[in-house]
Coordinates of C-alpha atoms and ligand atoms in Angstrom, one line a residue:
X22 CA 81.7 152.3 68.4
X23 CA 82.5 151.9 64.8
X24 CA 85.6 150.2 63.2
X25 CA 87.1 151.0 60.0
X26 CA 89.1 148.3 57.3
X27 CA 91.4 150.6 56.5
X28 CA 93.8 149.5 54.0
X29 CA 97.4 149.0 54.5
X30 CA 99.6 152.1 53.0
X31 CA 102.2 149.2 52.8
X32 CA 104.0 145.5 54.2
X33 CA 107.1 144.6 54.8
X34 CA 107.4 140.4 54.4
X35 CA 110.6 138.6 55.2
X36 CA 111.5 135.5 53.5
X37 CA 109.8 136.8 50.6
X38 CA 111.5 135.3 47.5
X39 CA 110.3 131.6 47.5
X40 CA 107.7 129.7 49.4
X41 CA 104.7 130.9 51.8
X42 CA 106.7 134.8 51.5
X43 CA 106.1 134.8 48.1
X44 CA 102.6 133.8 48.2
X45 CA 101.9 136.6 51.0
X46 CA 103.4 139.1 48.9
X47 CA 101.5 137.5 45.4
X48 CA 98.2 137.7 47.6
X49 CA 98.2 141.4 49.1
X50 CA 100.2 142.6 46.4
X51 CA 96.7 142.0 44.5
X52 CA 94.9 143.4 47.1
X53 CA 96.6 146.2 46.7
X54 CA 99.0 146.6 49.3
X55 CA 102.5 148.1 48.3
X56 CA 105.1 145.2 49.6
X57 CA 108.6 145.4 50.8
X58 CA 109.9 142.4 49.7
X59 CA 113.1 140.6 52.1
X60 CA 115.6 137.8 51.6
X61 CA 119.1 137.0 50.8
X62 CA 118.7 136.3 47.1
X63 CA 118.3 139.4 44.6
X64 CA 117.5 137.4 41.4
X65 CA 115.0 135.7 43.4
X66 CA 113.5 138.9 44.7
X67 CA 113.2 140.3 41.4
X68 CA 111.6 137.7 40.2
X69 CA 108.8 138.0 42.6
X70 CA 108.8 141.8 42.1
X71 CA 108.4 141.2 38.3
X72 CA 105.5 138.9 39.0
X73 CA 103.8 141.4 41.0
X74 CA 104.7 144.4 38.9
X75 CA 103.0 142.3 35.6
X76 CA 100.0 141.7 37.8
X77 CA 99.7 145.2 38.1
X78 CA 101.1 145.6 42.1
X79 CA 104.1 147.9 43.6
X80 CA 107.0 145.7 45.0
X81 CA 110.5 146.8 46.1
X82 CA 113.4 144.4 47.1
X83 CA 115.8 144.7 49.8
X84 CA 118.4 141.6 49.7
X85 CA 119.2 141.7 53.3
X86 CA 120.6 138.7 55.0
X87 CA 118.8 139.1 58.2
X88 CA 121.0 136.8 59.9
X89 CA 123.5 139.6 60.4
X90 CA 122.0 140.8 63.0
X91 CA 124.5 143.6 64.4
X92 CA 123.8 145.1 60.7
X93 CA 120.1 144.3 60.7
X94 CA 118.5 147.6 62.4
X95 CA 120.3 150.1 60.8
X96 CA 119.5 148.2 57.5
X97 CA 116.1 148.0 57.9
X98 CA 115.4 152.0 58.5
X99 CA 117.6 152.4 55.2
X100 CA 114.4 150.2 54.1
X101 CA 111.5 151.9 56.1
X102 CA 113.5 155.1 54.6
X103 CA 113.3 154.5 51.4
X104 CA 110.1 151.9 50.9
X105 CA 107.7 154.7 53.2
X106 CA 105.4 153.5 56.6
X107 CA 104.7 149.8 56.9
X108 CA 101.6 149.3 58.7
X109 CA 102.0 145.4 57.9
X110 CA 104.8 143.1 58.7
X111 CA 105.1 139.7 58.1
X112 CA 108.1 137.8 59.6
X113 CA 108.0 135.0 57.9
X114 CA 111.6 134.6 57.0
X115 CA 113.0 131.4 58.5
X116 CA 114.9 127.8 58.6
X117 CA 114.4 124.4 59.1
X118 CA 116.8 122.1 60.7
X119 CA 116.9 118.3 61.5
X120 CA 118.8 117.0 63.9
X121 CA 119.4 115.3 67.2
X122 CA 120.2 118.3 70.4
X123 CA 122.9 116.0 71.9
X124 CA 125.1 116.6 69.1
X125 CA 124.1 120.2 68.0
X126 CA 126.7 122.5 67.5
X127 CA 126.8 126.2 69.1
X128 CA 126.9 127.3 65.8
X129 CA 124.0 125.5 64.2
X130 CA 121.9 125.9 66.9
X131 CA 122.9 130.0 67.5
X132 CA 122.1 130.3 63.3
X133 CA 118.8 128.9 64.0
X134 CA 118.0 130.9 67.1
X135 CA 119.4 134.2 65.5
X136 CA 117.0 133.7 62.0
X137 CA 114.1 132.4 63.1
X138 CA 114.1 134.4 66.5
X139 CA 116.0 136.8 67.3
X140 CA 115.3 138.8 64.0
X141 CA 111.7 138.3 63.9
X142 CA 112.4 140.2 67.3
X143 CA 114.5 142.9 65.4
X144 CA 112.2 143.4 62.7
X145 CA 109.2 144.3 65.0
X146 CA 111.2 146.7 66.8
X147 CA 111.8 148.4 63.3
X148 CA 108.2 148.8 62.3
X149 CA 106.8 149.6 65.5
X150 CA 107.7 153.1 66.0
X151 CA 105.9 154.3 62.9
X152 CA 102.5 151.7 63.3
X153 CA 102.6 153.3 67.1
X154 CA 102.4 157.2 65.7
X155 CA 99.3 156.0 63.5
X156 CA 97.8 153.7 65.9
X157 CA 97.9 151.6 63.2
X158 CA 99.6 147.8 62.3
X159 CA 99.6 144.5 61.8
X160 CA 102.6 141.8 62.9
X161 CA 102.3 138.4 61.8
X162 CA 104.6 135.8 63.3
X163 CA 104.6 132.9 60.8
X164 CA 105.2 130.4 63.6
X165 CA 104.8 126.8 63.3
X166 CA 103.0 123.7 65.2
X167 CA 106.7 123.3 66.0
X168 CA 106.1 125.8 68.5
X169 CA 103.2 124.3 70.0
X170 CA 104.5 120.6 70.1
X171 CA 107.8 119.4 70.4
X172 CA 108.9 116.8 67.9
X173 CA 112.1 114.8 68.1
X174 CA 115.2 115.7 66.4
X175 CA 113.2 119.5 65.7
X176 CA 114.5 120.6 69.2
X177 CA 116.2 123.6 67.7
X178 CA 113.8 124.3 65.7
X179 CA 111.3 123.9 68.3
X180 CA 113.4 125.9 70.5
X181 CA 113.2 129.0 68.1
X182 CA 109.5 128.4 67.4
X183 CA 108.6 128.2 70.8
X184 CA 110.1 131.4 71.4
X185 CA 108.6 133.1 69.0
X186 CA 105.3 132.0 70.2
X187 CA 106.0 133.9 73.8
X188 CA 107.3 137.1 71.6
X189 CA 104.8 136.9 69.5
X190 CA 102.0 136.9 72.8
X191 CA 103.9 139.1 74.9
X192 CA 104.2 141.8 72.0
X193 CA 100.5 141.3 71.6
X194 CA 99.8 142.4 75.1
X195 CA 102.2 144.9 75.1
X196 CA 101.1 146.6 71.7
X197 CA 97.7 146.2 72.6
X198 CA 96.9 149.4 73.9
X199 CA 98.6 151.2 70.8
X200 CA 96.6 150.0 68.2
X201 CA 98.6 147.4 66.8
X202 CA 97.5 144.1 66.1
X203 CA 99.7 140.8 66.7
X204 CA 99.0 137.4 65.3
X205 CA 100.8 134.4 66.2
X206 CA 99.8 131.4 63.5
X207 CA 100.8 128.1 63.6
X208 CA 100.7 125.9 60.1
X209 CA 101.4 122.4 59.8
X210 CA 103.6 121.6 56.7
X211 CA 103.1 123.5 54.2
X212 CA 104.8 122.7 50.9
X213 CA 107.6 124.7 49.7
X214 CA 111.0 124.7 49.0
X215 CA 112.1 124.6 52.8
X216 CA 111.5 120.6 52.5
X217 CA 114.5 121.0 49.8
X218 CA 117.2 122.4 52.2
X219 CA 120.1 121.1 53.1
X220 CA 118.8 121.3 57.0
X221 CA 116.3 119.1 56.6
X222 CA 116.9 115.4 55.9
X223 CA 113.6 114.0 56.0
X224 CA 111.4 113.1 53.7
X225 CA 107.5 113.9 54.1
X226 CA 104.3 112.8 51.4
X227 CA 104.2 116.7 50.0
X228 CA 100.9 116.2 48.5
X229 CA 99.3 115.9 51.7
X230 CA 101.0 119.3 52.8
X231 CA 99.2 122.9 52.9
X232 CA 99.4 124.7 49.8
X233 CA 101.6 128.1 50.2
X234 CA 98.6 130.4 48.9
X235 CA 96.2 128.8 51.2
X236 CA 98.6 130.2 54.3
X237 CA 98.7 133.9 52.4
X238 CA 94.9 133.8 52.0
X239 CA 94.7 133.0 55.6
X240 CA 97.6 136.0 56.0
X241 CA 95.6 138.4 54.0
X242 CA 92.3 137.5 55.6
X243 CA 94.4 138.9 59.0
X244 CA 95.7 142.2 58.0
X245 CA 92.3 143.1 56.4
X246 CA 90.3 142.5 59.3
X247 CA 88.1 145.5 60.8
X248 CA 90.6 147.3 63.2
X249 CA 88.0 146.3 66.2
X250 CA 89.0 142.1 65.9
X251 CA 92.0 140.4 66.0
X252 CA 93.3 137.0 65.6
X253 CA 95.7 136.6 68.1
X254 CA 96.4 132.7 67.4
X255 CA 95.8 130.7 64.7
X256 CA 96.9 127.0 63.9
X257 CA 96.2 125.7 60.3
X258 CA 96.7 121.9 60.0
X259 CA 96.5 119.8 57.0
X260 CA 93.7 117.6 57.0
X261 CA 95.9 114.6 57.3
X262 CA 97.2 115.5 60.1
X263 CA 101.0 115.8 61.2
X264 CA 102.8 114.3 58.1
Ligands
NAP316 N1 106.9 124.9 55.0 C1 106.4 124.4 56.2 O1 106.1 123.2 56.3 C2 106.3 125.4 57.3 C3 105.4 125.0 58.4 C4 105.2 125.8 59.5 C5 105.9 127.0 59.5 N2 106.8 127.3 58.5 C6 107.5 128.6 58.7 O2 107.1 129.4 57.6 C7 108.2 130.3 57.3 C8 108.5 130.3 55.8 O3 108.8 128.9 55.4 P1 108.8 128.4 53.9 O4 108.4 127.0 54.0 O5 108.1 129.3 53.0 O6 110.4 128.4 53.7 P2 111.3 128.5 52.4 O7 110.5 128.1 51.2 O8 112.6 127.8 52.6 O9 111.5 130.1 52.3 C9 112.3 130.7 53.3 C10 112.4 132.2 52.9 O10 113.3 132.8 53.9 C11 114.4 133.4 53.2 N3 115.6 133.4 54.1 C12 116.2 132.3 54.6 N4 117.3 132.6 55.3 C13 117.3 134.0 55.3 C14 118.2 135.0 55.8 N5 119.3 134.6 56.5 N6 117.9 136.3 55.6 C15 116.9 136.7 54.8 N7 116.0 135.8 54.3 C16 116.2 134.5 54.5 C17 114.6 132.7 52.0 O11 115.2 133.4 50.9 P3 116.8 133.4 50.7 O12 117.3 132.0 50.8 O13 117.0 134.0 49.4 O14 117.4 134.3 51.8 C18 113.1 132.4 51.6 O15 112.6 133.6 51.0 C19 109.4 129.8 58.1 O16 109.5 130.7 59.3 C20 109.0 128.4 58.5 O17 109.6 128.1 59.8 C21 107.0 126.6 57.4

């Protein structure tokens, strides 16, 4: 049996304006993979897009606050509509958030659940439709080691990330027999903006932390595999360990 490396006709990445998104989108952008590039900011998109269009790549952005989640599916086929098939996506899109669980609010911890979860969830059941008609596609759920190991005051972001680890495995086996691919990988911290947000009120040596591009090296490295192998899961640490 032979298997062929056939490249992506294109890849949908969420979260892609800033941070490890960006560098996804940068990294098979120069590979030559069209990219559909998703987050709430359209300057920031652009911005991307313009960097990727000077480096010779196609990018489109959709500013789509995937938080909305009643709106979500019916705005993402205006996308697959428009952009063409996706046999890549990336949900990367997500949020930190420091805090204790005792005095969580519903709303904090629902805002978590619904971003980092529940339209991961939504965004694979846009996509998958068209990679099952051509046997063909790759999902890559930017988890964390958050959703492998439970650290204190990250319970609702562990909560999210270790649900997105058991979607992210079930859909594996459950795509399986169609052709499509599903990774699940795990970084450590990885330096970007996230560590500036308002949700998270820690401070962590960033020089230590992965660099963004070494994650979307890692993400390309995925999607261009030989249709016969996948990587189902994959944690990248930082050499120092948990920072
Ligand atoms: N950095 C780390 O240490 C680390 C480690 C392990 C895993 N991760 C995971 O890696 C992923 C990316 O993290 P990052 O560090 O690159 O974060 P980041 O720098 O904060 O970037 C987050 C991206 O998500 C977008 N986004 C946020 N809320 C959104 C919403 N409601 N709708 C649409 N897009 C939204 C942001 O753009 P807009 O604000 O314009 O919407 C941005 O493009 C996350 O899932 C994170 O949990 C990060």
């Amino acid at each position: 049996m032979s298997f062929d490396a056939k490249i992506p006709q294109g890849a949908l990445i969420t979260g892609a304006s800033r941070g490890i998104g960006r560098a996804v989108a940068l990294t098979l952008a120069q590979q030559g993979i069209p990219v559909a590039l998703v987050a709430r900011s359209h300057p920031d998109l652009v911005a991307v897009q313009t960097e990727i269009k000077d480096l010779g790549g196609r990018a489109e952005v959709y500013p789509i606050d995937l938080s909305d989640l009643p709106a979500l599916p019916q705005r993402l086929q205006s996308l697959l509509a428009d952009f063409g098939p996706c046999d890549v996506l990336v949900n990367n899109a997500g949020m930190a958030y420091v805090g204790p669980l005792a005095t969580l609010s519903l709303s904090d911890w629902q805002r978590v659940i619904d971003l980092n979860l529940t339209a991961a969830f939504l965004c694979a059941q846009a996509v998958l439709p068209g990679m099952r008609q051509r046997r063909f596609g790759t999902i890559v759920n930017v988890v964390s080691i958050a959703g492998k190991r439970a650290f204190p005051d990250w319970g609702v972001y562990c909560a999210s990330k270790f649900g997105l680890m058991g979607f992210s495995q079930a859909l594996a086996e459950e795509e399986r027999q169609h052709g499509i691919r599903v990774t699940s990988l795990c970084p450590g911290s990885v330096d970007t903006p996230i560590w500036d947000t308002d949700t998270v009120a820690v401070r962590f040596d960033r020089s230590k932390m992965l660099s963004a591009e070494w994650v979307a090296d890692l993400i390309a490295y995925i999607v261009r595999l030989p249709s016969g192998a996948v990587v189902e899961d994959l944690t990248l640490m930082p050499t120092a360990g948990i920072l």
